[in-house]
Coordinates of C-alpha atoms in Angstrom, one line a residue:
Chain A
M1 CA -51.2 -24.2 42.4
A2 CA -49.2 -20.8 43.1
A3 CA -49.6 -21.6 46.6
E4 CA -48.8 -25.2 46.7
Q5 CA -45.9 -24.6 44.7
Q6 CA -44.5 -21.9 47.4
R7 CA -45.0 -24.4 50.1
G8 CA -43.2 -27.2 47.9
I9 CA -39.8 -24.6 47.9
R10 CA -40.6 -23.9 52.0
V11 CA -40.5 -27.3 52.6
T12 CA -36.8 -27.8 50.3
Q13 CA -35.9 -24.9 51.9
A14 CA -36.3 -26.0 55.6
E15 CA -34.8 -29.4 54.2
L16 CA -31.7 -27.4 52.9
L17 CA -30.6 -25.7 56.6
C18 CA -28.7 -27.3 59.0
K19 CA -29.9 -29.9 61.4
D20 CA -29.1 -28.0 64.4
A21 CA -31.0 -25.2 63.0
C22 CA -27.6 -22.8 63.3
G23 CA -29.4 -21.0 60.4
Y24 CA -27.5 -21.9 57.8
Y25 CA -27.4 -24.5 55.0
G26 CA -26.6 -27.8 55.3
N27 CA -24.8 -30.6 53.0
P28 CA -25.9 -34.0 52.6
A29 CA -22.4 -34.9 52.6
W30 CA -22.4 -33.8 56.1
Q31 CA -25.7 -35.7 57.4
G32 CA -27.3 -32.4 56.8
F33 CA -25.4 -30.1 59.0
C34 CA -24.0 -27.2 57.7
S35 CA -19.7 -27.5 58.3
K36 CA -19.4 -25.9 61.7
C37 CA -22.0 -27.8 63.3
W38 CA -20.7 -31.0 61.9
R39 CA -17.1 -30.6 62.7
E40 CA -18.5 -29.8 66.3
R41 CA -20.2 -33.3 66.7
T42 CA -17.0 -35.2 64.8
R43 CA -15.1 -33.9 67.4
K44 CA -17.2 -34.7 70.3
E45 CA -17.8 -38.4 69.2
E46 CA -14.0 -38.7 68.8
A47 CA -13.0 -37.5 72.1
V48 CA -15.7 -40.0 73.6
R49 CA -14.1 -42.8 71.9
Q50 CA -10.6 -41.5 73.2
E51 CA -12.0 -42.0 76.4
T52 CA -13.5 -45.1 76.4
G53 CA -11.0 -47.0 74.6
P54 CA -7.5 -45.9 75.5
H55 CA -5.6 -48.8 75.7
N56 CA -6.6 -49.9 71.9
D57 CA -6.3 -46.2 70.6
A58 CA -2.2 -45.9 70.5
G59 CA -2.6 -42.9 68.6
S60 CA -3.6 -40.5 71.6
P61 CA -0.6 -39.8 72.7
L62 CA -1.5 -38.2 76.5
T63 CA -2.5 -41.3 77.4
F64 CA -0.9 -43.6 76.0
S65 CA 2.7 -42.1 77.6
K66 CA 1.0 -42.1 81.1
F67 CA 0.4 -45.8 80.7
E68 CA 3.8 -46.4 79.5
E69 CA 5.3 -44.2 82.2
K70 CA 3.7 -46.4 84.9
K71 CA 4.9 -49.6 83.1
N72 CA 8.4 -48.3 83.0
M73 CA 7.9 -47.2 86.5
E74 CA 6.8 -50.7 87.4
K75 CA 10.0 -51.9 85.8
G76 CA 12.4 -49.2 86.9
R77 CA 10.9 -50.2 90.6
K78 CA 11.3 -54.0 90.1
V79 CA 15.0 -53.8 88.3
N80 CA 16.3 -51.4 91.4
T81 CA 14.5 -54.5 93.7
M82 CA 16.7 -57.0 92.1
R83 CA 19.5 -55.1 91.7
R84 CA 19.4 -54.7 95.8
L85 CA 18.3 -58.1 95.9
F86 CA 21.4 -59.7 93.6
W87 CA 24.2 -57.4 93.8
G88 CA 23.8 -55.1 96.9
G89 CA 24.9 -52.1 95.6
P90 CA 23.7 -49.2 93.3
S91 CA 26.2 -49.7 90.2
P92 CA 24.4 -51.6 87.5
P93 CA 26.4 -54.8 86.5
K94 CA 26.8 -55.1 82.5
R95 CA 25.1 -57.6 81.1
P96 CA 26.5 -59.1 77.7
E97 CA 23.6 -59.9 75.7
S98 CA 22.6 -56.0 76.4
S99 CA 26.0 -54.3 75.6
E100 CA 26.1 -55.1 72.6
G101 CA 22.3 -53.4 71.8
Q102 CA 23.8 -50.4 73.7
A103 CA 26.5 -50.0 71.3
A104 CA 24.1 -49.8 68.7
T105 CA 22.0 -47.5 70.3
L106 CA 24.8 -45.6 71.6
K107 CA 25.6 -45.3 67.9
A108 CA 22.3 -44.2 67.0
Y109 CA 22.6 -41.5 69.5
Q110 CA 25.5 -40.6 67.7
S111 CA 24.1 -40.0 64.6
I112 CA 21.5 -37.3 66.2
E113 CA 21.8 -33.5 64.8
P114 CA 22.9 -31.4 67.6
G115 CA 19.8 -29.7 69.1
D116 CA 17.3 -32.2 67.7
F117 CA 15.5 -33.3 70.9
T118 CA 13.1 -34.9 69.0
S119 CA 15.0 -37.7 67.5
F120 CA 16.5 -38.0 71.0
L121 CA 12.9 -39.1 72.1
K122 CA 12.5 -41.7 69.8
L123 CA 15.6 -43.2 70.2
L124 CA 14.6 -43.3 73.5
R125 CA 11.8 -45.1 73.3
N126 CA 13.8 -47.7 71.6
P127 CA 13.8 -51.0 73.6
S128 CA 17.3 -50.9 73.3
S129 CA 17.9 -47.6 75.5
Q130 CA 15.0 -49.6 78.1
R131 CA 18.0 -48.8 81.0
L132 CA 18.6 -44.9 80.0
Q133 CA 15.1 -44.5 80.0
S134 CA 14.5 -46.4 83.1
R135 CA 16.9 -44.6 85.0
C136 CA 15.4 -41.3 83.8
T137 CA 11.7 -42.1 84.9
A138 CA 12.9 -43.5 88.0
F139 CA 14.9 -40.6 88.9
L140 CA 11.7 -38.0 87.8
N141 CA 9.7 -40.4 90.2
T142 CA 12.1 -40.0 93.1
M143 CA 12.2 -36.5 92.8
E144 CA 8.4 -35.6 92.5
A145 CA 7.9 -37.8 95.4
Y146 CA 10.9 -35.3 97.1
H147 CA 9.7 -31.8 96.0
G148 CA 9.3 -30.8 99.6
L149 CA 13.2 -31.0 100.0
P150 CA 15.4 -27.5 100.4
V151 CA 15.9 -26.7 96.8
Q152 CA 19.7 -26.7 97.6
K153 CA 19.3 -30.7 98.3
Q154 CA 17.5 -30.9 94.8
S155 CA 19.8 -29.6 93.1
D156 CA 22.7 -31.8 94.5
L157 CA 20.4 -34.6 93.7
V158 CA 20.2 -33.7 90.1
Q159 CA 23.5 -32.5 89.7
D160 CA 24.4 -36.4 90.9
F161 CA 22.3 -37.7 88.4
Y162 CA 24.0 -35.8 85.7
Q163 CA 27.3 -37.1 86.9
N164 CA 26.1 -40.7 86.9
I165 CA 24.3 -40.7 84.0
A166 CA 27.4 -39.0 81.8
V167 CA 29.1 -42.3 82.5
H168 CA 26.4 -44.0 80.1
F169 CA 27.8 -41.9 77.0
S170 CA 31.3 -42.6 78.1
S171 CA 32.5 -43.8 75.3
L172 CA 31.3 -41.3 72.8
S173 CA 33.3 -38.2 72.2
E174 CA 33.5 -35.3 74.3
V175 CA 31.5 -32.8 72.1
Q176 CA 29.2 -35.5 71.6
V177 CA 29.1 -36.1 75.5
S178 CA 27.5 -32.9 76.1
Q179 CA 25.5 -32.7 73.4
M180 CA 23.6 -35.7 74.2
M181 CA 23.6 -34.6 78.4
E182 CA 22.1 -31.5 77.1
H183 CA 19.1 -33.9 75.7
I184 CA 18.9 -35.3 79.5
E185 CA 19.0 -32.3 81.0
K186 CA 15.8 -31.1 78.9
L187 CA 14.1 -34.2 79.5
I188 CA 14.7 -34.2 83.5
M189 CA 14.0 -30.1 83.6
T190 CA 11.2 -29.7 81.9
R191 CA 9.7 -32.5 83.8
L192 CA 10.7 -31.1 87.0
H193 CA 10.0 -27.1 86.8
K194 CA 6.9 -27.1 87.9
W195 CA 8.3 -28.5 91.3
V196 CA 11.6 -27.2 91.7
F197 CA 11.2 -23.6 89.8
C198 CA 10.6 -20.6 92.6
H199 CA 10.8 -23.6 95.3
D200 CA 8.8 -22.4 98.5
S201 CA 11.9 -23.3 100.7
C202 CA 14.0 -20.3 99.0
D203 CA 13.2 -16.8 99.0
D204 CA 13.3 -16.6 95.2
E205 CA 9.8 -15.0 94.9
V206 CA 10.7 -12.3 97.8
K207 CA 13.9 -11.3 95.7
D208 CA 12.2 -11.5 92.3
L209 CA 9.3 -8.7 93.7
A210 CA 12.3 -6.5 94.9
L211 CA 14.3 -6.8 92.0
Q212 CA 11.3 -6.1 89.6
R213 CA 10.8 -2.7 92.0
R214 CA 14.3 -2.1 91.8
I215 CA 14.5 -2.0 88.3
R216 CA 10.8 0.1 87.7
S217 CA 12.1 2.5 89.9
L218 CA 15.1 2.9 87.7
N219 CA 12.7 3.6 84.4
W220 CA 13.8 7.2 84.3
V221 CA 17.8 5.6 83.6
T222 CA 18.9 7.0 79.9
P223 CA 21.4 4.9 77.7
H224 CA 23.2 8.2 78.1
M225 CA 23.5 7.8 81.6
L226 CA 24.7 4.3 81.4
R227 CA 27.2 5.1 78.6
V228 CA 25.7 2.9 76.2
P229 CA 27.0 3.8 72.8
F230 CA 23.4 4.9 71.4
P231 CA 22.9 6.0 67.8
D232 CA 23.1 9.6 67.7
E233 CA 19.9 11.5 68.5
R234 CA 20.1 13.8 65.3
A235 CA 20.5 11.0 63.1
E236 CA 17.3 8.7 61.9
V237 CA 15.6 7.1 64.6
V238 CA 13.2 4.7 63.4
S239 CA 13.3 2.4 66.7
D240 CA 14.9 1.2 69.7
P241 CA 18.0 -0.7 68.6
F242 CA 17.9 -2.6 71.7
L243 CA 14.4 -3.6 71.2
P244 CA 15.3 -7.4 69.9
A245 CA 17.4 -8.2 72.8
I246 CA 14.9 -6.8 75.3
T247 CA 12.2 -9.7 73.8
A248 CA 14.9 -12.0 73.9
I249 CA 15.4 -11.6 77.3
I250 CA 11.9 -11.6 78.1
E251 CA 11.1 -14.7 76.4
M252 CA 13.4 -16.2 78.8
D253 CA 10.8 -16.9 81.4
A254 CA 8.6 -18.8 79.2
K255 CA 11.1 -21.6 78.5
R256 CA 11.4 -24.6 80.9
A257 CA 14.9 -26.2 80.6
P258 CA 18.0 -24.5 81.7
Q259 CA 19.7 -24.5 78.5
D260 CA 16.3 -23.3 76.6
K261 CA 17.0 -20.2 79.4
L262 CA 20.1 -19.9 78.6
T263 CA 19.9 -19.6 74.7
C264 CA 17.2 -16.9 75.2
I265 CA 20.5 -14.8 77.2
C266 CA 22.7 -15.9 74.2
K267 CA 20.2 -14.2 71.6
C268 CA 19.6 -11.6 73.9
S269 CA 23.5 -10.7 74.1
Q270 CA 23.9 -11.4 69.8
N271 CA 21.3 -9.1 70.0
V272 CA 23.0 -6.4 72.1
F273 CA 26.0 -6.8 69.9
Q274 CA 24.2 -6.1 67.0
A275 CA 22.3 -3.0 68.2
L276 CA 25.9 -1.7 69.5
S277 CA 27.3 -2.2 65.9
T278 CA 25.1 0.0 64.6
S279 CA 26.6 3.0 66.0
N280 CA 30.3 1.7 66.6
S281 CA 32.1 0.3 63.7
E282 CA 34.7 -1.2 65.7
P283 CA 34.0 -4.5 67.8
A284 CA 32.5 -4.1 70.9
N285 CA 34.3 -4.2 74.0
A286 CA 33.1 -5.8 77.4
D287 CA 32.5 -2.0 78.9
D288 CA 30.0 -1.5 75.9
F289 CA 28.5 -4.9 75.7
L290 CA 27.6 -4.8 79.8
S291 CA 26.2 -1.3 79.7
G292 CA 24.1 -2.5 76.7
L293 CA 23.2 -5.3 78.9
I294 CA 22.4 -3.6 81.6
Y295 CA 20.2 -1.0 79.7
V296 CA 18.4 -3.8 78.1
V297 CA 17.6 -5.8 81.5
L298 CA 16.3 -2.2 83.0
K299 CA 14.1 -1.2 79.8
A300 CA 12.8 -5.0 79.9
N301 CA 12.1 -5.5 83.6
P302 CA 12.3 -9.4 82.7
P303 CA 9.9 -11.3 84.5
R304 CA 10.9 -13.1 87.4
L305 CA 14.4 -12.6 86.6
H306 CA 16.3 -13.8 90.1
S307 CA 14.4 -17.3 90.0
N308 CA 15.2 -17.4 86.4
M309 CA 18.7 -17.2 86.8
Q310 CA 18.9 -19.3 90.3
Y311 CA 16.9 -21.7 88.3
V312 CA 20.1 -22.2 85.9
I313 CA 22.3 -21.8 88.3
R314 CA 20.7 -24.7 90.2
F315 CA 19.9 -27.2 87.9
G316 CA 22.1 -26.3 84.4
L317 CA 24.8 -28.5 83.2
P318 CA 28.4 -27.0 84.5
H319 CA 30.1 -27.6 81.6
S320 CA 27.5 -24.9 80.1
L321 CA 27.9 -22.2 82.7
M322 CA 31.6 -22.3 83.6
A323 CA 32.6 -22.4 80.3
G324 CA 32.0 -21.1 76.7
E325 CA 30.1 -18.7 75.1
S326 CA 27.0 -19.0 77.2
G327 CA 28.8 -19.1 80.2
Y328 CA 30.0 -15.7 79.8
Y329 CA 27.0 -14.4 78.5
F330 CA 25.1 -15.3 81.6
T331 CA 28.0 -14.2 83.6
N332 CA 27.2 -10.8 82.3
L333 CA 24.0 -11.2 82.9
C334 CA 25.0 -11.6 86.5
C335 CA 27.2 -8.6 86.4
A336 CA 24.3 -6.4 85.2
V337 CA 22.0 -7.2 88.1
A338 CA 24.4 -7.0 90.4
F339 CA 25.1 -3.7 88.9
I340 CA 21.0 -2.6 88.8
E341 CA 20.7 -3.7 92.4
K342 CA 23.9 -1.7 94.0
L343 CA 23.6 1.2 91.1
D344 CA 24.3 4.7 92.6
G345 CA 24.7 8.3 91.7
P346 CA 28.2 8.2 90.7
A347 CA 27.8 5.3 88.2
L348 CA 25.5 7.1 86.3
N349 CA 28.1 10.3 86.8
L350 CA 25.4 12.0 88.6
S351 CA 25.4 13.7 92.3
P352 CA 24.1 11.7 95.1
E353 CA 21.2 14.7 95.3
E354 CA 20.4 14.2 91.6
F355 CA 20.4 10.4 92.2
E356 CA 17.9 11.1 95.0
G357 CA 16.1 13.1 93.2
Y358 CA 15.4 11.0 90.1
M359 CA 14.5 8.2 92.1
Q360 CA 11.8 10.1 94.3
G361 CA 10.1 10.8 91.3
R362 CA 11.0 14.7 91.7
R363 CA 13.2 15.0 89.0
A364 CA 12.3 13.7 85.3
P365 CA 14.6 13.2 82.7
S366 CA 14.6 15.2 79.4
K367 CA 11.5 13.4 77.8
R368 CA 12.3 15.7 74.7
G369 CA 14.7 12.7 72.8
S370 CA 12.4 10.2 73.5
E371 CA 9.0 11.9 72.4
R372 CA 10.6 12.6 69.4
Q373 CA 11.6 8.8 68.6
N374 CA 7.7 8.1 69.6
M375 CA 6.5 10.5 67.1
A376 CA 8.6 9.3 64.3
R377 CA 7.6 5.7 65.1
E378 CA 4.0 6.6 65.2
T379 CA 4.3 8.3 62.0
Q380 CA 6.1 5.5 60.3
D381 CA 3.2 3.6 61.3
Q382 CA 1.2 5.3 60.0
L383 CA 2.8 5.5 57.0
E384 CA 3.0 2.2 57.0
D385 CA -0.6 1.7 57.5
L386 CA -1.6 4.0 54.8
K387 CA 1.0 2.0 52.4
G388 CA -1.1 -0.7 53.2
R389 CA -4.4 0.4 52.8
Q390 CA -3.5 1.7 49.3
E391 CA -2.1 -1.2 48.3
K392 CA -5.7 -3.0 49.3
V393 CA -7.3 -0.3 47.3
D394 CA -5.0 -0.8 44.1
Q395 CA -5.9 -4.5 44.5
G396 CA -9.1 -4.0 44.2
M397 CA -9.4 -1.6 41.5
N398 CA -7.4 -4.2 39.4
A399 CA -9.8 -6.8 40.7
L400 CA -12.9 -4.8 39.9
K401 CA -11.4 -4.0 36.2
E402 CA -10.9 -7.3 35.4
Q403 CA -14.2 -8.1 36.5
L404 CA -16.2 -5.4 34.3
Q405 CA -13.9 -6.6 31.6
H406 CA -15.2 -10.4 32.6
W407 CA -18.8 -8.9 32.7
V408 CA -17.9 -6.6 29.2
Q409 CA -17.0 -10.1 27.5
S410 CA -20.0 -12.2 28.8
V411 CA -22.7 -9.5 28.0
Q412 CA -20.7 -9.5 24.5
A413 CA -21.0 -13.1 24.5
Q414 CA -24.6 -13.5 25.4
I415 CA -25.6 -10.7 22.7
D416 CA -23.7 -12.7 20.2
E417 CA -25.6 -15.8 21.3
A418 CA -28.9 -14.0 21.3
D419 CA -28.1 -12.6 17.9
D420 CA -27.4 -16.2 16.7
V421 CA -30.6 -17.7 18.3
K422 CA -32.3 -14.8 16.8
D423 CA -31.0 -15.7 13.3
Q424 CA -31.8 -18.6 13.5
S425 CA -34.8 -18.5 14.7
V426 CA -35.9 -15.8 12.0
L427 CA -34.8 -18.3 9.7
L428 CA -36.4 -20.9 11.2
L429 CA -39.6 -18.7 11.1
E430 CA -38.7 -18.1 7.6
G431 CA -38.7 -21.5 7.0
K432 CA -41.7 -22.4 8.9
E433 CA -43.8 -19.7 7.1
S434 CA -42.3 -20.8 3.7
N435 CA -43.3 -24.2 4.5
N436 CA -46.8 -23.0 5.5
N437 CA -46.8 -21.2 2.3
T438 CA -45.7 -24.2 0.3
C439 CA -48.3 -26.1 2.2
L440 CA -51.0 -23.7 1.7
T441 CA -50.4 -23.7 -2.0
E442 CA -50.3 -27.2 -2.0
T443 CA -53.4 -27.9 -0.2
E444 CA -54.7 -25.3 -2.6
C445 CA -53.3 -26.9 -5.7
Chain B
M1 CA 35.4 -29.4 84.5
A2 CA 37.0 -26.7 83.7
A3 CA 40.6 -27.8 85.0
G4 CA 40.7 -30.0 82.4
G5 CA 42.2 -33.2 84.7
G6 CA 42.7 -36.6 83.1
A7 CA 44.9 -37.8 80.6
G8 CA 44.7 -39.2 77.0
N9 CA 43.8 -37.5 73.8
K10 CA 41.5 -35.0 76.0
T11 CA 41.2 -31.4 75.2
Y12 CA 41.9 -29.5 77.9
S13 CA 39.3 -25.9 78.5
F14 CA 40.6 -23.1 80.4
K15 CA 39.1 -19.9 81.4
V16 CA 41.1 -16.7 81.3
V17 CA 39.8 -13.3 82.4
L18 CA 41.4 -10.5 80.8
L19 CA 41.5 -7.9 84.0
G20 CA 42.7 -4.0 83.6
E21 CA 41.2 -0.6 83.7
G22 CA 39.3 0.8 80.9
C23 CA 41.4 1.9 77.8
V24 CA 44.6 0.2 78.4
G25 CA 44.0 -1.8 75.2
K26 CA 42.8 -5.2 76.7
T27 CA 40.4 -5.4 73.6
S28 CA 42.8 -4.7 71.0
L29 CA 45.2 -7.1 72.7
V30 CA 43.0 -10.0 72.5
L31 CA 41.8 -9.3 68.9
R32 CA 45.8 -9.2 67.8
Y33 CA 46.5 -12.5 69.5
C34 CA 43.0 -14.4 68.5
E35 CA 42.9 -13.0 65.1
N36 CA 45.6 -11.4 64.3
K37 CA 44.4 -8.2 63.2
F38 CA 45.1 -4.7 64.7
N39 CA 42.0 -1.7 64.2
D40 CA 41.6 -3.1 61.2
K41 CA 38.8 -2.6 58.5
H42 CA 38.8 -5.9 58.0
I43 CA 37.8 -7.4 61.5
T44 CA 35.1 -9.1 61.1
T45 CA 33.8 -10.2 64.5
L46 CA 31.1 -8.4 66.1
Q47 CA 32.2 -8.6 69.5
A48 CA 36.0 -9.1 70.6
S49 CA 34.7 -9.8 74.3
F50 CA 34.7 -13.4 74.4
L51 CA 37.3 -15.0 72.3
T52 CA 38.3 -18.8 72.0
K53 CA 42.0 -19.8 70.6
K54 CA 42.9 -23.3 69.9
L55 CA 46.4 -24.2 71.0
N56 CA 48.7 -27.2 70.5
I57 CA 50.8 -27.1 73.4
T58 CA 53.3 -30.8 73.6
G59 CA 50.9 -32.4 71.6
K60 CA 47.8 -31.7 73.8
R61 CA 45.0 -29.8 72.5
V62 CA 43.9 -26.7 74.6
N63 CA 40.8 -24.7 74.1
L64 CA 41.3 -21.5 75.8
A65 CA 38.3 -19.1 76.4
I66 CA 39.5 -15.5 76.9
W67 CA 36.9 -13.4 78.7
D68 CA 37.2 -9.5 78.0
T69 CA 35.9 -7.8 81.7
A70 CA 34.6 -4.8 81.7
G71 CA 37.6 -2.4 83.0
Q72 CA 35.5 1.1 83.9
E73 CA 35.7 2.3 87.3
R74 CA 32.3 1.7 87.8
F75 CA 32.0 -1.8 87.2
H76 CA 35.1 -2.7 89.5
A77 CA 32.6 -4.1 92.1
L78 CA 32.0 -6.6 89.9
G79 CA 35.2 -8.2 89.3
P80 CA 34.4 -11.3 91.9
I81 CA 31.8 -12.7 89.1
Y82 CA 33.7 -12.6 86.7
Y83 CA 37.0 -14.1 87.9
R84 CA 35.1 -17.3 89.7
D85 CA 36.0 -20.5 88.3
S86 CA 38.6 -18.7 85.9
N87 CA 42.0 -20.6 85.6
G88 CA 44.5 -17.8 84.4
A89 CA 44.1 -14.3 84.5
I90 CA 45.7 -11.9 82.3
L91 CA 46.6 -8.2 84.1
V92 CA 47.1 -5.1 81.6
Y93 CA 48.5 -1.8 82.1
D94 CA 49.7 1.0 79.7
I95 CA 53.2 1.8 80.3
T96 CA 52.2 5.6 79.5
D97 CA 49.8 5.3 82.4
E98 CA 50.8 5.1 86.1
D99 CA 47.4 4.4 87.5
S100 CA 46.6 1.8 85.1
F101 CA 50.0 0.0 87.0
Q102 CA 48.6 0.7 90.7
K103 CA 45.3 -1.1 89.4
V104 CA 47.1 -3.8 88.2
K105 CA 48.7 -4.4 91.4
N106 CA 45.4 -4.2 93.2
W107 CA 44.4 -6.7 91.1
V108 CA 47.1 -9.2 92.0
K109 CA 46.6 -8.5 95.6
E110 CA 42.9 -9.3 95.4
L111 CA 42.9 -12.1 93.2
R112 CA 45.7 -13.8 95.6
K113 CA 43.4 -13.3 98.6
M114 CA 40.2 -14.7 96.7
L115 CA 41.9 -17.7 94.5
G116 CA 45.2 -18.1 96.5
N117 CA 47.7 -20.1 94.0
E118 CA 44.9 -21.6 91.9
I119 CA 45.0 -18.9 89.7
C120 CA 48.0 -18.2 87.0
L121 CA 48.5 -15.0 86.6
C122 CA 50.4 -13.0 83.5
I123 CA 51.1 -8.9 83.8
V124 CA 51.5 -7.7 80.6
G125 CA 52.7 -4.0 80.0
N126 CA 50.9 -3.0 76.8
K127 CA 51.8 0.1 74.5
V128 CA 55.3 -0.5 74.3
D129 CA 55.3 1.2 70.8
L130 CA 54.7 4.5 73.0
E131 CA 58.1 3.8 74.7
K132 CA 59.2 7.4 74.8
E133 CA 56.2 8.1 77.0
R134 CA 57.0 5.3 79.7
H135 CA 57.0 6.6 82.7
D136 CA 60.6 5.6 84.4
G137 CA 60.9 3.0 86.7
M138 CA 57.7 1.0 85.9
M139 CA 58.3 -1.8 84.5
E140 CA 61.0 -2.8 87.0
T141 CA 58.4 -2.1 89.5
A142 CA 56.1 -4.4 87.7
Q143 CA 59.2 -7.5 87.6
A144 CA 59.8 -7.2 91.3
E145 CA 56.6 -7.0 92.4
E146 CA 55.5 -10.1 90.1
R147 CA 59.0 -12.1 91.4
A148 CA 57.5 -11.4 94.9
K149 CA 54.9 -13.1 94.3
G150 CA 55.9 -15.6 92.0
N151 CA 53.9 -18.1 89.9
G152 CA 53.4 -15.0 87.7
A153 CA 54.7 -14.0 84.0
S154 CA 55.0 -10.8 82.9
Q155 CA 55.6 -9.6 79.4
S156 CA 55.5 -6.0 77.5
T157 CA 53.2 -6.1 74.3
S158 CA 52.1 -3.5 71.5
S159 CA 49.3 -4.6 70.3
R160 CA 50.0 -1.9 67.2
R161 CA 53.1 -3.5 66.5
G162 CA 52.3 -7.1 67.2
V163 CA 54.6 -7.6 69.4
Q164 CA 55.2 -10.4 71.8
I165 CA 51.3 -11.2 72.6
V166 CA 52.1 -14.3 75.2
D167 CA 49.8 -16.7 76.1
D168 CA 49.1 -17.8 79.5
E169 CA 48.4 -21.3 79.9
P170 CA 48.4 -22.6 83.3
Q171 CA 48.4 -26.7 83.1
A172 CA 51.2 -26.5 81.0
A173 CA 53.2 -26.3 84.0
T174 CA 55.8 -23.0 82.5
A175 CA 53.6 -20.3 83.2
A176 CA 54.1 -18.7 79.7
G177 CA 53.5 -20.9 76.5
G178 CA 54.4 -19.8 72.5
C179 CA 55.0 -16.5 71.5
C180 CA 53.0 -15.5 68.3
S181 CA 55.1 -11.9 67.0
S182 CA 54.1 -10.8 63.5
A183 CA 54.7 -7.4 62.9

């Protein structure tokens, strides 16, 4: 009987385990699988369903957008041929019925918050902005078809497109036009990035490598040599104040649209000003800023810097490059790169011999300061680590205390309960006994 | 684009570069002009290298973007990158420092050679409050020089006293615009 019982238990245990035999317990709610296997199965099933029926399922964004793209491409082509047939010129005629819808769309465009690219895309999907969308799609298709053209030609095409499309928004105010153009730029260039960035027809890649090597060979340059206002060595140095700026400029390569790259440069520059303000109470002037930026570029050695800058020059919106704050920062970055390329001894207050010595690695800059900084940083990290661990221990202690209290309480409760039961059973027993006694006495009687 | 063009209620925007040797007071000058402050604890801006100023000249809205440039000798070769596409240049020298005036003369030559008459120049002798340290005959030379070149304006200023900070406005045919003296 004991053996049978054991077998029974064993059977149920096997049933409890996951059906995929992964060793975990299954759950009837997941059809006998464990949570992990169940999730994997459902995901697979979903993928199969999406592949088989892409047209029914509008929720799958990738396939659907492709489908719509094709549709628009066709439409754009159709419109173009119609236009050519009827009007012979590239200038689109204004149809009275569409102008009303267009006005409504323009109004909707006006309400977009600056920088809100998602709502711009949503509006672009509206039927009323069909023309704008088909123009963009048609242009993108042309550009993709001609991606073998020299990059300068492509740049001209894109810049022409910007000018033509700006007419579309001519009824808006200047600020709004530039906002819309930023959206258009982002839309176009995000798609074109892979075709035109670091193009085969130019020697961007070679220049990138040359610049990278040049920066690497200048790794010995200290902020002191560049005359960057740097926090005093004696002062408590936590970390390089220029670190946020360095991170920002490295991030630039990851962005696709020229304006996003410019935003990274702006962020970097603002961080440079922030860092300068820690060692100088007066507002930073251009000399301080430029030397700070040069230091940041040398430290960061941003990936594909030359390509990135050329890309912004070729495909960025002219108004954001020539005027405005972003234009100023971009110009300063150009200056920094030009300075680095032509850097020589006198510019660093070194004699030509000293400069050569550093370049060939015969001299090493005094590492003392940086070593001390590193040590300080390490100690700081260790302290942080210790602090975290201490907190964890404290938390664990509190939890344990609570658990102990709970346990004591539960034990107490159990004892109380047991006592009660005991009392009751004693009473019962006593009662039974007395009953028996009475019975006995009764029978005796 | 930057040149403004067009008519009506359009806002004109111009790029103006500040050129001059280090320590002639470019930064103080631009801070005084844009914020009317001099070496003050109340200066809230983190930086004085890119500043904008909105103006209204005979009913036309004008946005000036003032670019400070690095003036130290080691950065001299970078000048062309800075002044490319600019509509105006303010050339600043220190009236107590003859070298800085020589630099300005060189700048004038270079700008006229590179940009021709496209650019509007304004020569500024800064630090007139240090008049007694002025080198004799310098101002006269400046004016003579500039008249010969034409299309320029010469001013003497003091950022400390806030004397005659003059703005340079290319599109408004007259070279010089309004004054904003405070002191």
